[in-house]
Short mmCIF file of C-alpha atoms in Angstrom, two decimals:
data_model
loop_
_atom_site.label_atom_id
_atom_site.label_comp_id
_atom_site.label_asym_id
_atom_site.label_seq_id
_atom_site.Cartn_x
_atom_site.Cartn_y
_atom_site.Cartn_z
CA MET M 1 27.60 -40.06 66.86
CA LYS M 2 27.74 -42.72 64.17
CA THR M 3 24.44 -44.17 63.14
CA ARG M 4 23.23 -46.78 60.74
CA SER M 5 21.76 -44.08 58.51
CA ARG M 6 25.12 -42.29 58.35
CA LEU M 7 26.79 -45.50 57.24
CA LEU M 8 24.17 -45.87 54.53
CA ALA M 9 24.97 -42.39 53.30
CA LEU M 10 28.63 -43.04 52.70
CA LEU M 11 27.98 -45.84 50.22
CA LEU M 12 31.18 -45.91 48.18
CA CYS M 13 33.29 -43.33 49.92
CA ALA M 14 35.75 -43.55 52.74
CA ALA M 15 34.98 -39.98 53.54
CA LEU M 16 34.88 -40.50 57.31
CA LEU M 17 38.66 -40.77 57.18
CA LEU M 18 38.99 -37.64 55.09
CA THR M 19 37.06 -34.91 56.72
CA LEU M 20 39.44 -31.98 56.76
CA PHE M 21 37.67 -29.74 54.31
CA ALA M 22 39.10 -26.52 52.89
CA GLY M 23 36.47 -23.87 53.64
CA CYS M 24 34.47 -22.21 50.91
CA GLY M 25 35.35 -18.59 50.50
CA ALA M 26 38.66 -18.82 52.40
CA PRO M 27 41.23 -18.34 49.63
CA ASP M 28 44.18 -17.99 52.01
CA ARG M 29 43.69 -21.42 53.62
CA GLY M 30 46.47 -23.77 52.61
CA MET M 31 47.96 -21.38 50.00
CA PRO M 32 51.68 -20.83 49.88
CA GLU M 33 53.18 -17.40 50.46
CA GLY M 34 54.58 -15.40 47.58
CA THR M 35 52.51 -16.92 44.80
CA ASP M 36 49.96 -15.60 42.33
CA ALA M 37 47.36 -16.17 45.05
CA GLN M 38 48.27 -12.72 46.33
CA ASP M 39 46.87 -10.84 43.33
CA ALA M 40 43.17 -10.18 42.81
CA ALA M 41 42.73 -12.46 39.80
CA GLY M 42 44.44 -15.38 41.51
CA THR M 43 42.46 -14.89 44.68
CA ALA M 44 39.18 -14.85 42.74
CA PHE M 45 40.10 -18.08 40.94
CA GLU M 46 41.16 -19.82 44.12
CA ALA M 47 38.11 -18.66 46.05
CA ALA M 48 35.96 -20.22 43.31
CA THR M 49 37.86 -23.49 42.92
CA PHE M 50 39.66 -24.46 46.13
CA ALA M 51 36.54 -25.63 48.01
CA PRO M 52 35.23 -27.79 45.11
CA ALA M 53 38.76 -29.14 44.58
CA THR M 54 39.06 -30.16 48.24
CA ALA M 55 35.64 -31.79 48.17
CA LEU M 56 36.70 -33.67 45.05
CA ALA M 57 39.86 -34.93 46.73
CA LEU M 58 37.84 -36.17 49.69
CA GLY M 59 35.24 -37.81 47.49
CA MET M 60 37.69 -39.46 45.07
CA ARG M 61 40.31 -40.65 47.54
CA PHE M 62 39.53 -44.36 47.31
CA PHE M 63 38.89 -44.37 43.57
CA ASP M 64 41.44 -44.58 40.79
CA ASP M 65 39.32 -43.61 37.79
CA PRO M 66 37.53 -40.31 36.99
CA ALA M 67 34.64 -42.43 35.65
CA TYR M 68 33.44 -42.85 39.24
CA LEU M 69 32.00 -39.33 38.95
CA ASP M 70 29.19 -41.01 37.03
CA SER M 71 28.06 -42.56 40.34
CA ALA M 72 25.32 -40.65 42.13
CA SER M 73 26.65 -41.68 45.55
CA VAL M 74 30.12 -40.32 44.75
CA VAL M 75 28.73 -37.02 43.46
CA TRP M 76 26.35 -36.51 46.38
CA ASN M 77 29.09 -37.40 48.85
CA ILE M 78 31.17 -34.59 47.30
CA LEU M 79 28.20 -32.25 47.67
CA GLY M 80 27.93 -33.21 51.32
CA TRP M 81 31.58 -32.45 52.04
CA TYR M 82 31.32 -29.17 50.17
CA CYS M 83 28.35 -28.23 52.36
CA ALA M 84 30.29 -29.21 55.50
CA GLY M 85 33.17 -26.97 54.48
CA GLN M 86 30.79 -24.13 53.68
CA GLU M 87 29.23 -24.36 57.14
CA THR M 88 32.61 -24.64 58.85
CA ASP M 89 33.71 -21.45 57.12
CA GLY M 90 30.72 -19.61 58.58
CA GLY M 91 28.29 -20.18 55.72
CA LYS M 92 24.90 -21.82 55.57
CA ASP M 93 24.39 -25.37 56.80
CA TYR M 94 22.57 -26.37 53.60
CA LEU M 95 22.87 -26.12 49.84
CA THR M 96 20.23 -24.44 47.72
CA GLU M 97 18.78 -25.97 44.58
CA ARG M 98 20.94 -23.64 42.49
CA GLN M 99 24.06 -24.62 44.40
CA VAL M 100 23.28 -28.31 43.89
CA ARG M 101 22.76 -27.79 40.17
CA GLY M 102 25.73 -25.48 39.87
CA LEU M 103 28.13 -27.75 41.75
CA GLN M 104 26.99 -30.77 39.74
CA HIS M 105 27.62 -28.78 36.55
CA CYS M 106 31.02 -27.85 37.95
CA LEU M 107 31.85 -31.51 38.57
CA ARG M 108 30.28 -32.96 35.40
CA PRO M 109 29.86 -30.12 32.85
CA LYS M 110 29.10 -32.46 29.95
CA SER M 111 26.58 -34.64 31.78
CA ALA M 112 23.15 -34.32 33.33
CA SER M 113 22.71 -33.80 37.06
CA LEU M 114 22.41 -36.98 39.11
CA THR M 115 19.43 -37.44 41.41
CA ALA M 116 20.29 -38.18 45.02
CA PRO M 117 20.28 -41.91 45.86
CA ASP M 118 16.94 -42.83 47.39
CA ASN M 119 18.53 -44.62 50.32
CA TRP M 120 20.27 -41.38 51.26
CA ILE M 121 16.84 -39.91 51.89
CA SER M 122 15.28 -42.99 53.46
CA GLY M 123 18.38 -43.40 55.63
CA CYS M 124 18.25 -39.75 56.75
CA ALA M 125 21.66 -38.94 55.26
CA LEU M 126 20.04 -36.23 53.14
CA GLU M 127 17.11 -34.02 54.04
CA ILE M 128 15.35 -31.98 51.37
CA VAL M 129 13.28 -29.19 52.85
CA GLU M 130 11.11 -26.48 51.32
CA GLU M 131 11.74 -23.29 53.28
CA GLU M 132 11.22 -19.63 52.40
CA ASP M 133 10.16 -20.46 48.84
CA GLU M 134 13.30 -22.43 48.04
CA THR M 135 14.49 -26.02 48.15
CA ARG M 136 17.25 -26.64 50.68
CA TYR M 137 19.50 -29.70 50.95
CA PHE M 138 20.81 -30.62 54.40
CA PHE M 139 23.47 -33.30 54.97
CA PRO M 140 23.07 -34.51 58.60
CA GLY M 141 26.22 -36.07 59.99
CA PHE M 142 28.71 -34.62 57.54
CA ARG M 143 29.62 -31.64 59.72
CA ALA M 144 29.91 -33.78 62.85
CA ASP M 145 32.21 -36.23 61.10
CA TYR M 146 34.21 -33.31 59.73
CA ASP M 147 34.72 -31.87 63.19
CA LEU M 148 35.72 -35.26 64.67
CA MET M 149 38.34 -35.78 61.97
CA MET M 150 39.55 -32.18 61.76
CA ASP M 151 43.14 -33.09 62.44
CA ALA M 152 43.25 -36.30 60.39
CA LEU M 153 44.55 -34.60 57.23
CA ARG M 154 46.01 -31.21 56.38
CA PRO M 155 45.02 -30.33 52.80
CA GLN M 156 47.44 -27.98 51.05
CA LEU M 157 46.17 -26.32 47.88
CA SER M 158 47.91 -24.39 45.13
CA ALA M 159 46.98 -23.13 41.68
CA GLY M 160 49.27 -23.44 38.69
CA ALA M 161 49.43 -21.55 35.42
CA ALA M 162 46.70 -21.90 32.80
CA ASN M 163 47.56 -23.88 29.68
CA ALA M 164 46.86 -22.89 26.08
CA ASP M 165 43.28 -24.15 26.40
CA GLY M 166 42.57 -21.99 29.43
CA VAL M 167 42.66 -24.90 31.88
CA THR M 168 44.25 -24.06 35.23
CA PRO M 169 45.46 -26.90 37.48
CA VAL M 170 44.62 -26.94 41.18
CA THR M 171 46.78 -29.28 43.23
CA VAL M 172 45.48 -30.76 46.47
CA VAL M 173 47.95 -32.56 48.76
CA LEU M 174 46.49 -34.63 51.59
CA THR M 175 48.83 -35.60 54.41
CA ASP M 176 47.96 -38.40 56.81
CA GLN M 177 48.92 -37.04 60.22
CA GLU M 178 49.46 -40.50 61.69
CA ASN M 179 52.05 -41.84 59.27
CA GLY M 180 53.06 -38.77 57.29
CA THR M 181 52.15 -40.23 53.89
CA THR M 182 50.87 -37.85 51.24
CA GLU M 183 48.53 -38.13 48.27
CA THR M 184 48.52 -35.60 45.45
CA TYR M 185 45.46 -34.77 43.34
CA VAL M 186 45.45 -32.43 40.38
CA PHE M 187 42.15 -31.02 39.07
CA GLY M 188 41.94 -28.87 35.96
CA PHE M 189 39.41 -26.03 35.96
CA ARG M 190 38.30 -23.81 33.11
CA ARG M 191 36.00 -20.83 32.96
CA ASP M 192 32.49 -21.68 31.74
CA ALA M 193 30.12 -18.94 30.64
CA ARG M 194 27.18 -21.27 31.30
CA ALA M 195 28.25 -22.16 34.83
CA ALA M 196 25.66 -21.64 37.54
CA GLY M 197 25.03 -21.56 41.26
CA GLY M 198 28.15 -19.53 42.08
CA PHE M 199 30.60 -21.91 40.36
CA PRO M 200 32.14 -19.98 37.44
CA TYR M 201 34.74 -22.70 36.76
CA VAL M 202 34.10 -26.30 35.75
CA LEU M 203 36.19 -29.44 36.02
CA ASP M 204 38.24 -30.26 32.92
CA GLY M 205 40.25 -33.36 33.74
CA MET M 206 41.90 -34.82 36.80
CA THR M 207 44.94 -36.82 37.85
CA LEU M 208 44.38 -39.19 40.75
CA PRO M 209 47.12 -40.82 42.84
CA PRO M 210 47.38 -44.60 42.89
CA VAL M 211 45.85 -45.97 46.06
CA GLU M 212 46.08 -49.48 47.43
CA THR M 213 42.42 -49.48 48.43
CA ALA M 214 41.12 -48.42 45.01
CA GLN M 215 37.96 -50.19 43.92
CA GLU M 216 38.36 -53.03 41.43
CA PRO M 217 35.19 -53.31 39.36
CA ALA M 218 36.55 -56.28 37.41
CA ALA M 219 37.19 -58.44 40.45
CA GLY M 220 35.15 -61.51 41.33
CA GLY M 221 35.71 -63.64 38.25
CA ALA M 222 33.20 -61.80 36.06
CA ASN M 223 33.87 -61.36 32.35
CA PHE M 224 32.44 -57.84 32.58
CA THR M 225 33.11 -54.78 34.70
CA LEU M 226 30.69 -52.50 36.47
CA GLU M 227 31.68 -49.83 33.96
CA ASP M 228 30.35 -52.20 31.27
CA VAL M 229 27.08 -52.51 33.22
CA ALA M 230 26.85 -48.74 33.56
CA THR M 231 27.36 -48.20 29.83
CA ALA M 232 24.81 -50.91 28.95
CA ASN M 233 22.18 -49.21 31.11
CA LEU M 234 22.30 -45.76 29.59
CA ILE M 235 18.70 -44.97 28.71
CA THR M 236 19.46 -44.42 25.03
CA LYS M 237 21.34 -47.73 24.96
CA LEU M 238 18.45 -49.61 26.59
CA LEU M 239 15.88 -48.04 24.26
CA SER M 240 17.94 -49.16 21.28
CA VAL M 241 17.32 -52.74 22.46
CA TYR M 242 13.91 -52.55 24.17
CA SER M 243 10.74 -50.59 23.40
CA SER M 244 10.39 -49.51 27.03
CA VAL M 245 11.96 -49.76 30.47
CA GLU M 246 9.81 -49.87 33.60
CA VAL M 247 11.44 -49.28 37.00
CA ARG M 248 9.51 -50.12 40.18
CA SER M 249 10.84 -49.05 43.56
CA GLU M 250 10.18 -50.51 46.98
CA PHE M 251 11.19 -49.28 50.44
CA GLY M 252 10.77 -51.27 53.63
CA GLY M 253 8.25 -53.59 52.00
CA GLU M 254 6.13 -50.73 50.64
CA GLU M 255 5.74 -49.93 46.96
CA GLY M 256 7.20 -46.68 45.71
CA ASP M 257 7.26 -44.85 42.40
CA VAL M 258 6.86 -46.50 39.01
CA THR M 259 8.92 -44.83 36.28
CA SER M 260 8.72 -45.75 32.60
CA TYR M 261 11.20 -44.76 29.88
CA PHE M 262 10.22 -44.96 26.22
CA LYS M 263 10.23 -43.05 22.94
CA LYS M 264 7.45 -40.88 21.56
CA ASN M 265 7.65 -38.98 18.29
CA GLY M 266 11.35 -39.85 18.21
CA GLU M 267 11.98 -38.24 21.61
CA VAL M 268 13.17 -40.08 24.72
CA CYS M 269 10.46 -39.68 27.37
CA SER M 270 9.60 -40.78 30.87
CA VAL M 271 6.55 -40.79 33.11
CA CYS M 272 6.83 -41.27 36.86
CA ALA M 273 3.73 -42.10 38.92
CA GLY M 274 3.79 -42.21 42.70
CA GLU M 275 2.04 -41.13 45.84
CA ILE M 276 2.92 -38.50 48.45
CA ASP M 277 0.95 -38.45 51.70
CA GLY M 278 -1.90 -40.34 50.05
CA VAL M 279 -2.07 -37.98 47.05
CA SER M 280 -1.07 -39.17 43.58
CA SER M 281 1.91 -37.40 42.05
CA TYR M 282 3.14 -37.39 38.46
CA SER M 283 6.19 -36.09 36.66
CA GLY M 284 8.35 -36.92 33.68
CA PHE M 285 10.15 -35.52 30.70
CA TYR M 286 9.65 -35.25 26.96
CA GLY M 287 13.00 -34.83 25.26
CA ALA M 288 14.77 -31.97 27.05
CA CYS M 289 11.57 -30.80 28.75
CA ARG M 290 11.14 -32.08 32.30
CA PHE M 291 7.72 -31.41 33.84
CA TYR M 292 5.53 -32.04 36.86
CA VAL M 293 1.80 -31.83 37.53
CA ALA M 294 0.93 -28.53 39.21
CA GLU M 295 -2.58 -29.45 40.31
CA ASP M 296 -4.46 -32.51 41.49
CA GLU M 297 -6.89 -33.18 38.65
CA GLU M 298 -8.57 -36.30 37.40
CA ASP M 299 -8.17 -35.59 33.67
CA LEU M 300 -4.41 -35.82 33.28
CA SER M 301 -4.59 -35.42 29.50
CA ASP M 302 -5.30 -31.71 30.02
CA VAL M 303 -3.79 -31.21 33.47
CA HIS M 304 -1.73 -28.13 34.27
CA LEU M 305 1.90 -29.13 33.70
CA VAL M 306 4.89 -26.99 34.69
CA SER M 307 8.42 -27.17 33.31
CA THR M 308 11.38 -25.09 34.45
CA VAL M 309 13.80 -24.42 31.60
CA TYR M 310 17.20 -24.84 33.29
CA PRO M 311 19.71 -23.62 32.57
CA LEU M 312 17.98 -21.38 30.04
CA GLU M 313 21.27 -20.34 28.44
CA ASP M 314 22.01 -23.97 27.55
CA VAL M 315 18.59 -24.48 25.99
CA MET M 316 18.99 -21.29 23.97
CA ASP M 317 22.24 -22.71 22.60
CA GLY M 318 20.49 -25.96 21.68
CA ASP M 319 22.25 -27.85 24.46
CA GLY M 320 19.41 -29.01 26.67
CA PRO M 321 19.57 -31.37 29.65
CA ASP M 322 20.54 -34.99 29.21
CA TYR M 323 18.72 -37.69 31.16
CA ASP M 324 20.75 -40.61 29.84
CA TYR M 325 22.29 -41.40 33.23
CA GLU M 326 19.12 -41.74 35.35
CA ILE M 327 19.39 -45.54 35.55
CA THR M 328 23.19 -45.78 35.39
CA ALA M 329 23.36 -43.50 38.44
CA LEU M 330 21.81 -46.30 40.53
CA ILE M 331 24.88 -48.50 40.06
CA GLU M 332 27.31 -48.63 42.99
CA PHE M 333 30.93 -49.37 42.22
CA GLY M 334 32.95 -51.83 44.25
CA ARG M 335 34.22 -55.41 44.18
CA ILE M 336 32.10 -58.06 42.44
CA VAL M 337 31.64 -61.21 44.59
CA ASN M 338 29.34 -64.24 44.75
CA LEU M 339 28.82 -64.28 41.00
CA THR M 340 26.45 -66.95 39.69
CA GLU M 341 24.61 -67.46 36.39
CA GLN M 342 21.27 -69.19 35.85
CA ASP M 343 18.81 -69.05 32.97
CA GLY M 344 20.68 -66.20 31.28
CA ILE M 345 20.75 -64.00 34.41
CA TYR M 346 23.91 -63.00 36.27
CA SER M 347 23.45 -62.64 40.03
CA PHE M 348 26.18 -61.05 42.14
CA ASP M 349 26.98 -58.80 45.08
CA VAL M 350 29.10 -55.68 45.11
CA GLU M 351 31.16 -55.09 48.22
CA LEU M 352 31.54 -51.42 49.03
CA ASP M 353 34.98 -50.65 50.39
CA TYR M 354 34.91 -47.57 52.61
CA GLY M 355 38.58 -47.91 53.50
CA TRP M 356 37.60 -48.73 57.07
CA GLU M 357 35.44 -51.33 58.77
CA ASP M 358 32.78 -50.97 61.43
CA GLU M 359 32.66 -54.36 63.15
CA ALA M 360 29.42 -53.51 64.94
CA GLU M 361 27.63 -52.49 61.76
CA PRO M 362 29.46 -53.92 58.73
CA ALA M 363 28.52 -52.64 55.29
CA VAL M 364 25.88 -54.70 53.51
CA PRO M 365 26.80 -55.59 49.88
CA VAL M 366 24.50 -54.36 47.13
CA HIS M 367 22.85 -57.25 45.27
CA TYR M 368 22.41 -57.15 41.49
CA GLU M 369 20.77 -59.24 38.83
CA ILE M 370 21.52 -58.41 35.19
CA ASP M 371 20.77 -59.92 31.81
CA LYS M 372 23.70 -62.07 30.63
CA GLY M 373 23.42 -60.94 27.02
CA SER M 374 22.69 -57.20 27.19
CA LEU M 375 23.87 -56.56 30.79
CA ALA M 376 20.54 -54.79 31.32
CA LEU M 377 19.60 -54.49 34.98
CA ARG M 378 16.93 -56.84 36.31
CA SER M 379 17.02 -55.82 39.96
CA ILE M 380 19.07 -53.98 42.57
CA VAL M 381 18.65 -54.56 46.30
CA TRP M 382 20.30 -52.36 48.92
CA ASP M 383 20.69 -53.48 52.56
CA LYS M 384 19.16 -56.83 51.79
CA GLY M 385 17.66 -58.58 54.79
CA THR M 386 17.71 -55.50 57.02
CA GLU M 387 15.03 -53.05 58.08
CA TYR M 388 16.51 -50.57 55.60
CA GLU M 389 16.08 -52.84 52.57
CA SER M 390 15.13 -51.05 49.37
CA SER M 391 15.05 -52.22 45.78
CA ARG M 392 14.52 -51.45 42.12
CA THR M 393 12.97 -53.96 39.73
CA PHE M 394 13.35 -53.52 35.97
CA THR M 395 10.88 -54.77 33.34
CA TYR M 396 11.42 -54.41 29.60
CA ASN M 397 9.04 -54.12 26.64
CA ALA M 398 6.09 -53.53 28.97
CA GLN M 399 3.00 -51.59 27.87
CA VAL M 400 3.52 -48.00 29.02
CA ASP M 401 0.76 -46.09 30.78
CA THR M 402 1.46 -42.41 30.11
CA HIS M 403 -1.60 -41.38 32.18
CA GLY M 404 -2.38 -38.95 29.35
CA LEU M 405 0.44 -36.63 30.42
CA LEU M 406 2.03 -36.54 26.97
CA ASP M 407 -1.16 -36.20 24.92
CA GLY M 408 -0.54 -32.50 24.41
CA TRP M 409 2.50 -33.21 22.25
CA ASP M 410 0.21 -34.86 19.68
CA ARG M 411 -1.90 -31.71 19.31
CA PRO M 412 -0.97 -28.29 17.89
CA LEU M 413 1.68 -26.65 20.04
CA ARG M 414 1.82 -23.08 21.27
CA THR M 415 4.81 -20.73 21.43
CA VAL M 416 6.29 -19.46 24.68
CA THR M 417 8.58 -16.47 24.15
CA PHE M 418 11.24 -15.37 26.63
CA VAL M 419 12.41 -11.76 26.31
CA MET M 420 15.39 -11.40 28.62
CA GLU M 421 17.12 -8.25 29.70
CA LEU M 422 20.37 -9.33 31.33
CA HIS M 423 23.31 -7.26 32.57
CA ASP M 424 27.04 -7.99 32.49
CA ALA M 425 29.48 -7.23 35.30
CA GLN M 426 29.79 -3.61 34.13
CA GLY M 427 26.01 -3.17 34.20
CA LYS M 428 25.58 -3.14 30.43
CA ALA M 429 22.19 -4.53 29.41
CA THR M 430 21.64 -7.02 26.60
CA THR M 431 18.19 -8.07 25.42
CA THR M 432 17.79 -11.56 24.00
CA THR M 433 14.68 -13.32 22.70
CA PHE M 434 14.19 -17.08 22.85
CA LYS M 435 11.14 -19.01 21.60
CA ALA M 436 10.09 -22.50 22.61
CA GLN M 437 7.27 -24.78 21.48
CA ALA M 438 5.11 -26.38 24.17
CA PRO M 439 1.78 -28.19 24.53
CA GLN M 440 -1.30 -26.12 25.21
CA ASN M 441 -1.35 -27.18 28.89
CA LEU M 442 2.37 -26.87 29.68
CA GLU M 443 3.59 -23.78 31.51
CA LEU M 444 7.23 -22.99 30.76
CA LEU M 445 9.22 -21.02 33.33
CA PRO M 446 12.84 -19.86 33.03
CA GLU M 447 15.71 -20.51 35.41
CA LEU M 448 18.83 -18.35 35.34
CA GLU M 449 21.92 -17.87 37.45
CA GLY M 450 21.45 -15.20 40.12
CA ASP M 451 18.35 -13.24 41.05
CA PHE M 452 15.80 -12.35 38.40
CA ALA M 453 12.18 -11.30 38.05
CA ILE M 454 9.46 -12.26 35.55
CA TYR M 455 6.72 -10.01 34.17
CA ASN M 456 3.75 -10.35 31.83
CA ASN M 457 4.26 -7.02 30.03
CA LYS M 458 7.24 -5.45 28.28
CA GLU M 459 7.10 -2.42 30.57
CA MET M 460 7.81 -4.89 33.39
CA THR M 461 5.15 -3.48 35.67
CA GLU M 462 2.85 -6.52 35.88
CA PRO M 463 4.37 -9.39 37.90
CA TYR M 464 4.09 -12.69 36.10
CA HIS M 465 1.05 -14.92 36.46
CA TYR M 466 0.26 -17.95 34.34
CA PRO M 467 -1.91 -16.82 31.38
CA GLY M 468 -3.68 -20.18 31.23
CA HIS M 469 -3.99 -23.03 28.77
CA GLY M 470 -4.29 -22.73 25.03
CA GLN M 471 -2.73 -19.42 24.08
CA SER M 472 0.83 -18.50 23.21
CA TYR M 473 2.37 -16.06 25.64
CA THR M 474 5.48 -13.99 26.32
CA LEU M 475 7.55 -13.74 29.48
CA TYR M 476 9.71 -10.69 30.20
CA VAL M 477 12.72 -11.59 32.33
CA THR M 478 15.23 -9.23 33.92
CA ASP M 479 18.04 -9.46 36.41
CA ALA M 480 17.67 -5.77 37.27
CA MET M 481 16.29 -6.10 40.77
CA GLY M 482 14.92 -3.41 43.07
#
């Protein structure tokens, strides 16, 4: 049953028309007879890439530029269709945190993960639940829409031969069962040793078919495109113009989180202050180190902070996470309309073309205000004038309140050592040591692909517990379970 919240979830994508999803783990679905899919290597490749490729085709159908993968709503829509296909094929009806991270790395291997749009959560299109000591992501409505539109398209998938760079093309052909028209998508996948969450291959280029309903970011008479706005609002770009960026959120007339971005000791940082069930909550990042407050304490300058180093292999290689897209990810692509300019501020709406129209509940344009000179965001309002209205307001060069969370970086740091015993597919063990510098009150924990255990002693007999503030410490990590 269609609901207002489901419509909110779709945002940019016409995914309701494209719900035939090739199931995860079903390598024979849609594959031609007598091809390399019959051998073990081909089957393994196709089992790992066909479901993400089909989700990509569904998510990108009404877009003509790979750059739309920088939109959080596009990426999370793809995650939703992947989850629907997984469930249809007999798998779980949710994605784990590792799957979300792994699939995002698969889709955007050179970029940071994109946080789910807030109005997905407020509109009940995404539910994030803590169950059995893990975070689970449910996508209500996706499976129902998939089942309703099962016969709308008949995806046919095939894998080609790898090129000299090790990139193998996967072709997805969608056939409209009403008029017989076809659309062909080609996605290149390459093996990535740092892939995670069960996605050993990552996207390396795509060819999209021309579509009449493709979004036109330059429409509306503006002398800029939404891609220009997205580029101008990269955090590093903004901090090259302003000393700080403050983002205030509001939902249904109630204030939400306040997040500030700024530089400290040459590092890009953020501090987010909010409230959950009447209790203050704080989080942020310092350079590549994202952290959250583990305990409710009044003295935040010495509060217990926790940071999960993910993926640890990337950090070891000096390639830590990138948070440059946190603001850009809020931008929705579509057609610019109602453009006006007053006192150096552009005001305009963006119409979101789903490829279909619900006359009873038409899509509400997203309203933007941006600086005429720098194109820096001033405000974004979703579902303006409705009970679902939410907004972000941006202030620049404001005094930042760090709440004392970053004070530890100004004092002598301690060393956290990771000693990791990891095994390859043949069971051969390799021991690697990695050292990281951290404040005296910051607990560093590792995150790796697959199951692993952490210990306090090298004999790996004492399960890990936090040694406390002030002292350097060593973690012993192994993927030898049982």
